[in-house]
Amino acid sequence: METSVSVFVFCIFIHFLPYVSAKPPHIVFIVADDYGWNDVGFRNPSVLTPNIDKLARSGMILNSSYVMPVCTPSRNSFMTGQYAFKSGLQHIVILPQQATCAPLNNTFLPQKLKELGYATHAIGKWHLGFCKWECTPTYRGFDTFYGYYNGAEDYYNLSIAGGKDFRDNRTPVNATGEYSTILYARRAESIIKDHDASKPMYMYLPFQSVHEPLQVPQKYSDIYSKVHTESRRTYLGMVTAMDEAIGNITKALKTKGMFNDTLIVFTADNGGWITYAGNNYPLRGGKTTVFEGGTRATAFVSGAGIQKSNYVYPGMIHAVDWMPTVLSAAGGTPDPTLDGIDQWDSLQKAGESKRTEFIYNIDDLKPENCGHAAIRMGDYKLIDGYPGAYQDWYKPDQVVSDLYDGYPGAYQDWYKPDQVVSDLYKNVSINHTRPFDDIMMLFNLKDDPNEHVDLSNKHPDIVKKLKSRLEYYHKQIVPANFPSISPSSAPSNYGGFWTPGWC
């Protein structure tokens, strides 16, 4: 009898040993900016992304991974596990001169990871506000930061809207003329090389690529000499340059002996921007819309803990899920009150997704430039009101001008000192959003993933059901925090750099 009990105890011990002894994985979370659905090699063979393809196929391509229509809302969700409309960040993006940032009462993912013993590093684009130091990365859980605060900048002179924007932690850094993607990869390689591999590492790597301005060393765009339009050639060159950087970072992990213990998450922050050569075909729309082309992200998971490889995972996942999911992968316990759902068990085993519905966005601040509201429940999607400017199906190499009449397209041209923000949107409101005020569109994404057939007239009962659920979420909205620009933000007050300390 005593022998039987001993054998039983031993078997139980062996069964649970992997869970007891397994050390937390290193985690590299890569964000590709404005990256199109159709702009990756594993989906479009004419795009050269061998390193991304290899990583994706060694794990799982996420075929139903969703984000917000633009940058700031998605990044807020990655960090907090909360919908942007509950943080006041649902309207467009944070602009350089706006005295606002992601709410300071929300806990960021790296803060939770530090509690678990992780070394935490952020490299690249922040875009969650910087008007006070408390808004910036090293005050929100990151041990180090190397990158820029705003939403875009020149890839070579590292400036935007009349100011320089690059930091090594808090220290301003002058541009050397080197392409920023190379700078970020080099810093990531250096951190990996110097890291104590016995301690878990979290590296948040939000690349500047492939957001406009369209810039890349010529050797990369020359690869695409057969592409007809210059903008598309440059954009694809930027994609391949980013892929090369990811390959160099992967090599550094292998050289350090960390690769097999590293979980890699890759996601776009929104769809490709049609005006700037991003492509989401055959999905409808693009960045700044709640159509699938603006919100269904190119994404994959690979490495430590992912048990299935060379697999396209169909399960639904949303930007808000990454915070609790990554925290769970690291051995933490996510807050059950978050909007995000811990999907780690589902991703590990390629099991059924725990998510059955999500909000694309809810934005009541008129004009709703990036779409008013949309919800998905099961296979059905309801768009309530204006969906955003890009409403067609755009093929690669198709030239598309800015669809906003009288509305500046390039980020660096958006705002000038003492300009009233709302003035810039009057034409957008009159010409684009008003005709959609009382319109709803219903799609069955299982049968019609590219949103060709509006079923709202055919299925008023389903419209009513989804509208009711959307109204439930709408009651939880925090008014958009989108202030007019502050003259005190001017880089001329801070030695020519965009600098915290003016709110």
Coordinates of C-alpha atoms in Angstrom, one line a residue:
M1 CA 0.0 0.0 0.0
E2 CA 2.8 2.4 1.0
T3 CA 4.6 1.6 -2.4
S4 CA 1.4 2.4 -4.3
V5 CA 1.0 5.7 -2.6
S6 CA 4.6 6.6 -3.3
V7 CA 4.2 5.8 -7.0
F8 CA 1.0 7.9 -7.1
V9 CA 2.7 10.9 -5.5
F10 CA 5.7 10.5 -7.8
C11 CA 3.4 10.5 -10.9
I12 CA 1.6 13.6 -9.7
F13 CA 4.9 15.3 -9.2
I14 CA 6.2 14.4 -12.6
H15 CA 2.9 15.6 -14.2
F16 CA 3.1 19.0 -12.6
L17 CA 6.9 19.4 -12.8
P18 CA 6.8 21.4 -16.1
Y19 CA 4.4 23.9 -14.5
V20 CA 6.5 24.3 -11.3
S21 CA 9.9 24.5 -12.8
A22 CA 9.3 26.3 -16.1
K23 CA 10.9 29.8 -15.9
P24 CA 9.0 32.8 -17.3
P25 CA 9.7 33.4 -21.0
H26 CA 11.5 36.3 -22.4
I27 CA 8.9 38.3 -24.4
V28 CA 9.4 40.4 -27.5
F29 CA 6.3 42.3 -28.5
I30 CA 6.7 43.8 -32.0
V31 CA 4.3 46.4 -33.4
A32 CA 4.4 47.3 -37.1
D33 CA 3.0 50.8 -37.7
D34 CA 0.3 51.2 -40.4
Y35 CA 1.1 47.7 -41.8
G36 CA -1.3 46.4 -44.4
W37 CA -3.0 43.1 -44.5
N38 CA -1.7 42.4 -47.9
D39 CA 1.9 43.6 -47.2
V40 CA 3.5 40.5 -45.8
G41 CA 5.1 37.6 -47.7
F42 CA 3.1 34.8 -46.1
R43 CA 0.0 36.4 -47.6
N44 CA 1.4 38.1 -50.7
P45 CA 4.5 36.4 -52.2
S46 CA 5.5 39.5 -54.1
V47 CA 6.4 41.1 -50.7
L48 CA 9.8 40.1 -49.4
T49 CA 9.6 39.4 -45.7
P50 CA 11.6 36.2 -45.2
N51 CA 12.2 36.7 -41.5
I52 CA 8.7 37.6 -40.6
D53 CA 7.4 34.6 -42.7
K54 CA 9.8 32.2 -40.9
L55 CA 8.8 33.3 -37.5
A56 CA 5.1 33.3 -38.3
R57 CA 5.3 29.8 -39.8
S58 CA 7.2 28.5 -36.8
G59 CA 4.2 29.5 -34.7
M60 CA 0.7 30.6 -35.5
I61 CA -0.6 33.2 -37.9
L62 CA -3.5 35.0 -36.2
N63 CA -6.2 35.3 -38.9
S64 CA -8.8 37.1 -36.8
S65 CA -6.7 39.5 -34.7
Y66 CA -8.2 42.9 -34.4
V67 CA -6.9 46.4 -33.5
M68 CA -8.3 49.9 -33.5
P69 CA -8.5 52.1 -36.7
V70 CA -5.5 54.3 -35.8
C71 CA -2.4 54.3 -33.6
T72 CA -3.0 55.8 -30.2
P73 CA -6.2 53.8 -29.4
S74 CA -4.5 50.5 -30.3
R75 CA -1.4 51.2 -28.3
N76 CA -3.4 52.2 -25.3
S77 CA -5.3 48.9 -25.5
F78 CA -2.0 47.0 -25.8
M79 CA -0.7 48.6 -22.6
T80 CA -3.9 48.6 -20.5
G81 CA -6.3 45.9 -21.6
Q82 CA -9.0 48.6 -21.8
Y83 CA -11.0 49.9 -24.8
A84 CA -9.9 53.3 -25.9
F85 CA -13.4 54.7 -25.5
K86 CA -13.1 54.1 -21.7
S87 CA -9.9 56.1 -21.6
G88 CA -11.0 59.1 -23.6
L89 CA -8.6 58.2 -26.4
Q90 CA -11.1 57.1 -29.0
H91 CA -10.9 60.2 -31.2
I92 CA -8.2 60.1 -33.9
V93 CA -4.7 60.2 -32.2
I94 CA -2.8 62.3 -29.7
L95 CA -1.2 65.2 -31.5
P96 CA 2.2 66.8 -30.7
Q97 CA 0.7 70.0 -29.2
Q98 CA -2.1 68.4 -27.2
A99 CA -1.9 68.4 -23.4
T100 CA -3.1 64.9 -22.8
C101 CA -1.8 61.3 -22.5
A102 CA -3.0 57.8 -21.6
P103 CA -4.8 58.2 -18.2
L104 CA -2.3 57.9 -15.4
N105 CA -4.6 55.9 -13.2
N106 CA -4.4 52.9 -15.6
T107 CA -1.7 50.4 -14.9
F108 CA 0.5 49.6 -17.9
L109 CA 1.6 46.1 -18.8
P110 CA 5.4 46.7 -18.1
Q111 CA 4.5 47.8 -14.6
K112 CA 2.9 44.5 -13.9
L113 CA 5.8 42.6 -15.5
K114 CA 8.3 44.4 -13.3
E115 CA 6.5 43.1 -10.3
L116 CA 7.2 39.6 -11.7
G117 CA 10.9 40.4 -12.0
Y118 CA 11.1 41.3 -15.7
A119 CA 13.6 43.8 -17.2
T120 CA 11.5 46.0 -19.4
H121 CA 12.6 47.9 -22.5
A122 CA 10.8 50.1 -25.0
I123 CA 12.3 50.8 -28.4
G124 CA 10.6 53.0 -31.1
K125 CA 7.3 54.9 -31.2
W126 CA 5.5 55.9 -28.0
H127 CA 2.4 57.9 -29.1
L128 CA 0.6 57.7 -25.7
G129 CA 1.3 61.3 -24.7
F130 CA 4.3 63.2 -23.3
C131 CA 3.1 66.6 -22.0
K132 CA 4.4 65.7 -18.5
W133 CA 7.2 63.3 -17.6
E134 CA 4.7 61.0 -15.8
C135 CA 3.2 60.2 -19.2
T136 CA 6.4 58.9 -20.7
P137 CA 7.8 55.3 -20.9
T138 CA 10.3 55.3 -18.1
Y139 CA 7.6 56.5 -15.7
R140 CA 5.1 53.9 -16.9
G141 CA 7.0 50.7 -16.2
F142 CA 9.9 50.7 -18.7
D143 CA 13.5 50.5 -17.4
T144 CA 14.7 52.0 -20.6
F145 CA 13.3 53.9 -23.6
Y146 CA 15.0 54.6 -26.9
G147 CA 12.8 56.3 -29.5
Y148 CA 10.3 59.1 -30.0
Y149 CA 7.2 60.4 -28.3
N150 CA 5.0 61.5 -31.2
G151 CA 3.1 59.6 -33.9
A152 CA 5.5 60.0 -36.8
E153 CA 8.7 61.8 -37.8
D154 CA 11.3 61.9 -40.5
Y155 CA 13.2 58.6 -40.6
Y156 CA 16.6 60.4 -41.0
N157 CA 16.5 63.8 -39.2
L158 CA 14.1 62.5 -36.5
S159 CA 12.0 65.6 -36.4
I160 CA 8.3 66.4 -36.6
A161 CA 6.2 69.5 -36.9
G162 CA 9.1 71.9 -36.2
G163 CA 10.8 70.0 -33.4
K164 CA 13.3 67.2 -32.9
D165 CA 11.9 64.1 -31.3
F166 CA 14.3 61.4 -30.1
R167 CA 15.3 60.2 -26.6
D168 CA 17.6 57.8 -24.9
N169 CA 15.6 57.4 -21.7
R170 CA 15.1 61.1 -20.8
T171 CA 18.1 62.4 -22.7
P172 CA 17.5 64.2 -26.1
V173 CA 19.4 62.7 -29.0
N174 CA 20.4 64.6 -32.1
A175 CA 20.0 62.8 -35.4
T176 CA 23.1 61.4 -37.2
G177 CA 21.3 60.9 -40.5
E178 CA 21.1 57.2 -40.1
Y179 CA 17.8 55.4 -41.0
S180 CA 15.7 54.9 -37.8
T181 CA 14.9 51.3 -38.4
I182 CA 18.6 50.5 -38.3
L183 CA 18.9 52.5 -35.0
Y184 CA 16.1 50.5 -33.4
A185 CA 17.5 47.2 -34.4
R186 CA 21.0 48.1 -33.2
R187 CA 19.7 49.1 -29.8
A188 CA 17.6 46.0 -29.5
E189 CA 20.7 43.8 -30.3
S190 CA 22.7 45.7 -27.7
I191 CA 20.1 45.2 -25.0
I192 CA 19.9 41.5 -25.8
K193 CA 23.7 41.1 -25.8
D194 CA 24.0 42.8 -22.4
H195 CA 21.0 41.2 -20.8
D196 CA 21.4 38.7 -17.9
A197 CA 19.6 35.7 -19.5
S198 CA 18.7 34.3 -16.1
K199 CA 16.3 37.2 -15.7
P200 CA 13.2 37.4 -17.8
M201 CA 13.2 40.3 -20.4
Y202 CA 10.2 42.1 -21.9
M203 CA 11.1 44.1 -25.0
Y204 CA 8.3 46.3 -26.5
L205 CA 9.4 47.1 -30.1
P206 CA 7.0 49.4 -31.8
F207 CA 8.8 50.2 -35.1
Q208 CA 8.4 53.5 -36.8
S209 CA 8.0 51.5 -40.0
V210 CA 6.0 51.6 -42.1
H211 CA 4.2 54.9 -41.2
E212 CA 4.6 57.8 -43.5
P213 CA 6.7 59.7 -44.5
L214 CA 7.6 57.2 -47.2
Q215 CA 11.4 56.9 -46.8
V216 CA 13.9 54.1 -47.1
P217 CA 17.5 53.6 -48.3
Q218 CA 17.4 53.1 -52.0
K219 CA 18.8 49.6 -51.9
Y220 CA 15.6 48.4 -50.4
S221 CA 13.2 50.1 -52.8
D222 CA 15.4 48.9 -55.7
I223 CA 14.3 45.4 -54.9
Y224 CA 10.9 46.3 -56.2
S225 CA 11.9 47.8 -59.5
K226 CA 9.0 46.1 -61.3
V227 CA 6.4 47.9 -59.1
H228 CA 4.8 50.7 -61.1
T229 CA 4.3 53.4 -58.6
E230 CA 7.1 55.1 -56.7
S231 CA 5.2 55.3 -53.4
R232 CA 4.4 51.6 -53.5
R233 CA 8.1 50.8 -54.3
T234 CA 9.2 52.9 -51.4
Y235 CA 6.7 51.5 -49.0
L236 CA 7.6 47.9 -49.9
G237 CA 11.2 48.8 -49.4
M238 CA 10.3 50.0 -45.9
V239 CA 8.6 46.7 -45.2
T240 CA 11.7 44.7 -46.3
A241 CA 14.0 47.0 -44.3
M242 CA 11.8 46.3 -41.2
D243 CA 11.9 42.6 -41.9
E244 CA 15.7 42.7 -42.1
A245 CA 15.8 44.5 -38.7
I246 CA 13.6 41.7 -37.2
G247 CA 15.9 39.1 -38.7
N248 CA 18.9 40.8 -37.0
I249 CA 17.1 40.9 -33.7
T250 CA 16.2 37.3 -34.0
K251 CA 19.8 36.5 -34.7
A252 CA 20.9 38.3 -31.6
L253 CA 18.5 36.3 -29.5
K254 CA 20.0 33.1 -30.9
T255 CA 23.5 34.2 -30.4
K256 CA 22.7 35.0 -26.8
G257 CA 21.0 31.6 -26.3
M258 CA 17.7 33.3 -25.5
F259 CA 15.7 32.5 -28.6
N260 CA 14.2 29.2 -27.6
D261 CA 13.0 30.8 -24.3
T262 CA 11.4 33.8 -26.0
L263 CA 7.8 34.4 -26.9
I264 CA 7.4 36.6 -29.9
V265 CA 4.2 38.5 -30.6
F266 CA 3.9 40.5 -33.8
T267 CA 0.9 42.8 -34.7
A268 CA 0.1 45.8 -36.7
D269 CA -1.5 48.7 -34.8
N270 CA -4.1 49.3 -37.6
G271 CA -4.5 48.6 -41.3
G272 CA -2.4 50.0 -44.1
W273 CA -2.9 53.7 -44.9
I274 CA -4.2 53.7 -48.5
T275 CA -3.0 57.2 -49.4
Y276 CA 0.5 56.2 -48.3
A277 CA 0.8 52.9 -50.3
G278 CA -0.4 50.5 -47.6
N279 CA -2.5 47.7 -49.0
N280 CA -5.2 45.6 -47.3
Y281 CA -6.7 43.8 -50.3
P282 CA -9.0 42.0 -50.5
L283 CA -10.3 43.5 -47.2
R284 CA -12.4 46.6 -47.5
G285 CA -11.1 50.0 -46.4
G286 CA -7.9 50.8 -44.6
K287 CA -6.4 52.8 -41.7
T288 CA -8.9 55.4 -40.3
T289 CA -11.9 53.2 -40.9
V290 CA -13.8 50.6 -38.9
F291 CA -14.0 48.3 -42.0
E292 CA -11.9 45.1 -41.8
G293 CA -9.1 46.7 -43.8
G294 CA -8.5 49.2 -41.0
T295 CA -8.9 46.9 -38.0
R296 CA -8.0 43.3 -38.9
A297 CA -4.3 43.1 -38.2
T298 CA -1.5 41.2 -39.7
A299 CA -0.4 39.3 -36.6
F300 CA 1.3 36.1 -35.3
V301 CA 2.7 34.4 -32.2
S302 CA 5.8 32.3 -32.1
G303 CA 8.3 30.7 -29.8
A304 CA 8.2 29.8 -26.1
G305 CA 4.9 28.3 -25.0
I306 CA 3.3 28.1 -28.5
Q307 CA 2.7 24.4 -29.1
K308 CA 1.5 24.5 -32.7
S309 CA 3.4 25.5 -35.7
N310 CA 2.7 26.3 -39.4
Y311 CA -0.9 26.9 -38.5
V312 CA -3.4 29.7 -39.2
Y313 CA -5.3 30.3 -36.0
P314 CA -8.9 31.3 -36.7
G315 CA -9.8 32.4 -33.2
M316 CA -10.9 35.9 -32.4
I317 CA -8.5 38.1 -30.5
H318 CA -8.5 41.9 -29.9
A319 CA -5.9 44.5 -29.0
V320 CA -7.3 44.7 -25.4
D321 CA -6.5 41.0 -25.0
W322 CA -2.7 41.4 -25.3
M323 CA -2.2 42.9 -21.9
P324 CA -3.8 40.1 -19.9
T325 CA -2.5 37.4 -22.3
V326 CA 1.1 38.5 -22.1
L327 CA 0.9 38.9 -18.4
S328 CA -0.5 35.4 -18.1
A329 CA 2.3 34.1 -20.3
A330 CA 4.8 35.7 -17.9
G331 CA 3.2 33.9 -14.9
G332 CA 1.1 36.8 -13.7
T333 CA -2.6 36.9 -12.8
P334 CA -4.6 39.3 -15.0
D335 CA -7.3 41.6 -13.5
P336 CA -10.6 40.0 -14.4
T337 CA -12.3 43.4 -14.6
L338 CA -10.3 44.4 -17.7
D339 CA -12.0 44.5 -21.1
G340 CA -9.2 42.2 -22.3
I341 CA -9.5 38.5 -22.0
D342 CA -6.6 36.2 -21.0
Q343 CA -6.1 34.1 -24.2
W344 CA -2.8 32.5 -23.2
D345 CA -4.2 29.0 -22.8
S346 CA -6.0 29.2 -26.1
L347 CA -2.9 30.4 -27.9
Q348 CA -0.6 27.9 -26.3
K349 CA -2.8 25.0 -27.4
A350 CA -4.4 26.5 -30.5
G351 CA -7.7 26.0 -28.6
E352 CA -11.0 27.8 -29.1
S353 CA -10.8 31.6 -28.6
K354 CA -12.5 32.9 -25.4
R355 CA -13.7 36.0 -27.2
T356 CA -17.1 36.1 -29.0
E357 CA -17.6 39.8 -29.3
F358 CA -15.7 43.1 -29.3
I359 CA -16.0 46.8 -30.0
Y360 CA -14.2 48.3 -33.0
N361 CA -14.6 51.8 -31.6
I362 CA -17.2 54.2 -30.3
D363 CA -16.5 57.9 -31.0
D364 CA -19.1 60.6 -30.4
L365 CA -16.9 63.6 -31.0
K366 CA -17.9 65.0 -34.3
P367 CA -16.8 64.7 -37.0
E368 CA -16.0 61.0 -36.3
N369 CA -13.0 61.0 -38.7
C370 CA -12.1 57.4 -38.1
G371 CA -15.6 56.0 -37.9
H372 CA -18.4 56.4 -35.4
A373 CA -19.1 53.0 -34.0
A374 CA -19.0 49.3 -34.8
I375 CA -19.4 46.0 -33.0
R376 CA -18.9 42.3 -33.8
M377 CA -20.9 39.5 -32.2
G378 CA -20.1 36.1 -33.4
D379 CA -20.1 36.1 -37.2
Y380 CA -22.0 39.4 -37.5
K381 CA -20.7 42.9 -37.6
L382 CA -22.7 46.1 -37.3
I383 CA -21.4 49.5 -38.4
D384 CA -23.4 52.4 -36.9
G385 CA -22.9 55.7 -38.8
Y386 CA -19.9 56.9 -40.6
P387 CA -17.3 54.1 -41.2
G388 CA -14.3 56.3 -42.2
A389 CA -13.1 57.7 -45.4
Y390 CA -11.6 54.7 -47.2
Q391 CA -14.7 52.7 -48.2
D392 CA -13.6 50.8 -51.2
W393 CA -11.5 47.7 -52.1
Y394 CA -8.0 48.9 -53.1
K395 CA -5.6 46.8 -55.1
P396 CA -1.8 46.9 -54.8
D397 CA -0.1 49.6 -56.9
Q398 CA -3.4 51.6 -57.1
V399 CA -2.9 55.3 -56.7
V400 CA -5.3 56.8 -54.2
S401 CA -5.2 60.5 -53.2
D402 CA -6.2 61.8 -49.8
L403 CA -10.0 61.3 -49.5
Y404 CA -10.5 64.2 -47.0
D405 CA -11.4 67.3 -49.0
G406 CA -9.4 70.2 -47.6
Y407 CA -8.0 67.9 -44.8
P408 CA -4.2 67.6 -44.7
G409 CA -3.1 64.0 -45.1
A410 CA 0.5 64.0 -43.9
Y411 CA 0.9 63.9 -40.1
Q412 CA 3.6 66.6 -40.1
D413 CA 1.3 69.1 -41.8
W414 CA -1.7 68.7 -39.5
Y415 CA -1.2 71.3 -36.9
K416 CA 0.4 74.8 -36.6
P417 CA 0.8 76.9 -33.5
D418 CA -2.4 78.6 -32.2
Q419 CA -4.6 76.7 -34.7
V420 CA -8.0 75.5 -33.4
V421 CA -8.1 71.8 -33.9
S422 CA -11.8 71.7 -34.8
D423 CA -11.4 74.1 -37.7
L424 CA -9.5 71.4 -39.6
Y425 CA -12.5 69.1 -39.7
K426 CA -15.4 71.2 -40.9
N427 CA -15.1 70.0 -44.5
V428 CA -14.8 66.4 -43.3
S429 CA -18.0 66.8 -41.3
I430 CA -20.0 68.4 -44.1
N431 CA -18.8 66.3 -47.0
H432 CA -18.3 62.9 -45.4
T433 CA -19.8 62.1 -42.1
R434 CA -23.3 63.7 -42.2
P435 CA -24.8 61.4 -44.9
F436 CA -24.0 58.4 -42.7
D437 CA -25.7 59.7 -39.5
D438 CA -28.7 57.4 -39.7
I439 CA -27.2 54.6 -41.7
M440 CA -26.3 51.1 -40.4
M441 CA -24.5 48.3 -42.2
L442 CA -24.6 44.7 -41.3
F443 CA -22.2 42.0 -42.5
N444 CA -21.8 38.3 -42.0
L445 CA -18.0 38.1 -41.7
K446 CA -18.0 34.3 -41.9
D447 CA -19.7 34.3 -45.3
D448 CA -18.5 37.7 -46.4
P449 CA -15.2 38.6 -44.8
N450 CA -14.6 41.4 -47.3
E451 CA -17.8 43.2 -46.5
H452 CA -19.4 43.3 -49.9
V453 CA -23.0 42.6 -48.9
D454 CA -24.9 44.8 -46.5
L455 CA -27.6 42.6 -44.8
S456 CA -29.2 45.3 -42.6
N457 CA -32.4 45.4 -44.6
K458 CA -32.6 41.6 -44.8
H459 CA -32.0 41.0 -41.1
P460 CA -33.5 43.8 -39.0
D461 CA -33.7 41.5 -36.0
I462 CA -29.9 41.0 -36.0
V463 CA -29.4 44.7 -36.4
K464 CA -31.6 45.3 -33.4
K465 CA -29.7 42.8 -31.3
L466 CA -26.3 44.2 -32.2
K467 CA -27.4 47.7 -31.8
S468 CA -28.7 46.9 -28.3
R469 CA -25.4 45.5 -27.3
L470 CA -23.5 48.5 -28.8
E471 CA -25.7 50.7 -26.7
Y472 CA -24.7 48.7 -23.6
Y473 CA -21.1 49.6 -24.3
H474 CA -21.9 53.1 -25.2
K475 CA -23.2 53.8 -21.7
Q476 CA -19.6 53.1 -20.5
I477 CA -18.0 55.8 -22.7
V478 CA -15.6 58.4 -21.3
P479 CA -15.8 61.6 -23.3
A480 CA -13.0 62.0 -25.8
N481 CA -10.0 63.9 -24.4
F482 CA -9.0 65.8 -27.5
P483 CA -8.0 69.4 -26.5
S484 CA -7.0 72.3 -28.6
I485 CA -3.3 72.6 -29.1
S486 CA -1.1 74.3 -26.4
P487 CA 1.3 77.0 -27.4
S488 CA 3.4 76.1 -24.4
S489 CA 4.3 72.8 -26.1
A490 CA 6.5 74.6 -28.7
P491 CA 9.9 72.9 -29.1
S492 CA 11.5 76.4 -29.2
N493 CA 10.8 76.5 -25.5
Y494 CA 13.0 73.4 -25.0
G495 CA 16.1 73.7 -27.1
G496 CA 14.3 72.5 -30.3
F497 CA 13.0 69.2 -28.9
W498 CA 9.5 68.0 -28.2
T499 CA 9.8 67.8 -24.4
P500 CA 7.6 67.1 -21.4
G501 CA 6.8 69.7 -18.8
W502 CA 3.9 71.8 -20.1
C503 CA 0.8 70.3 -18.6

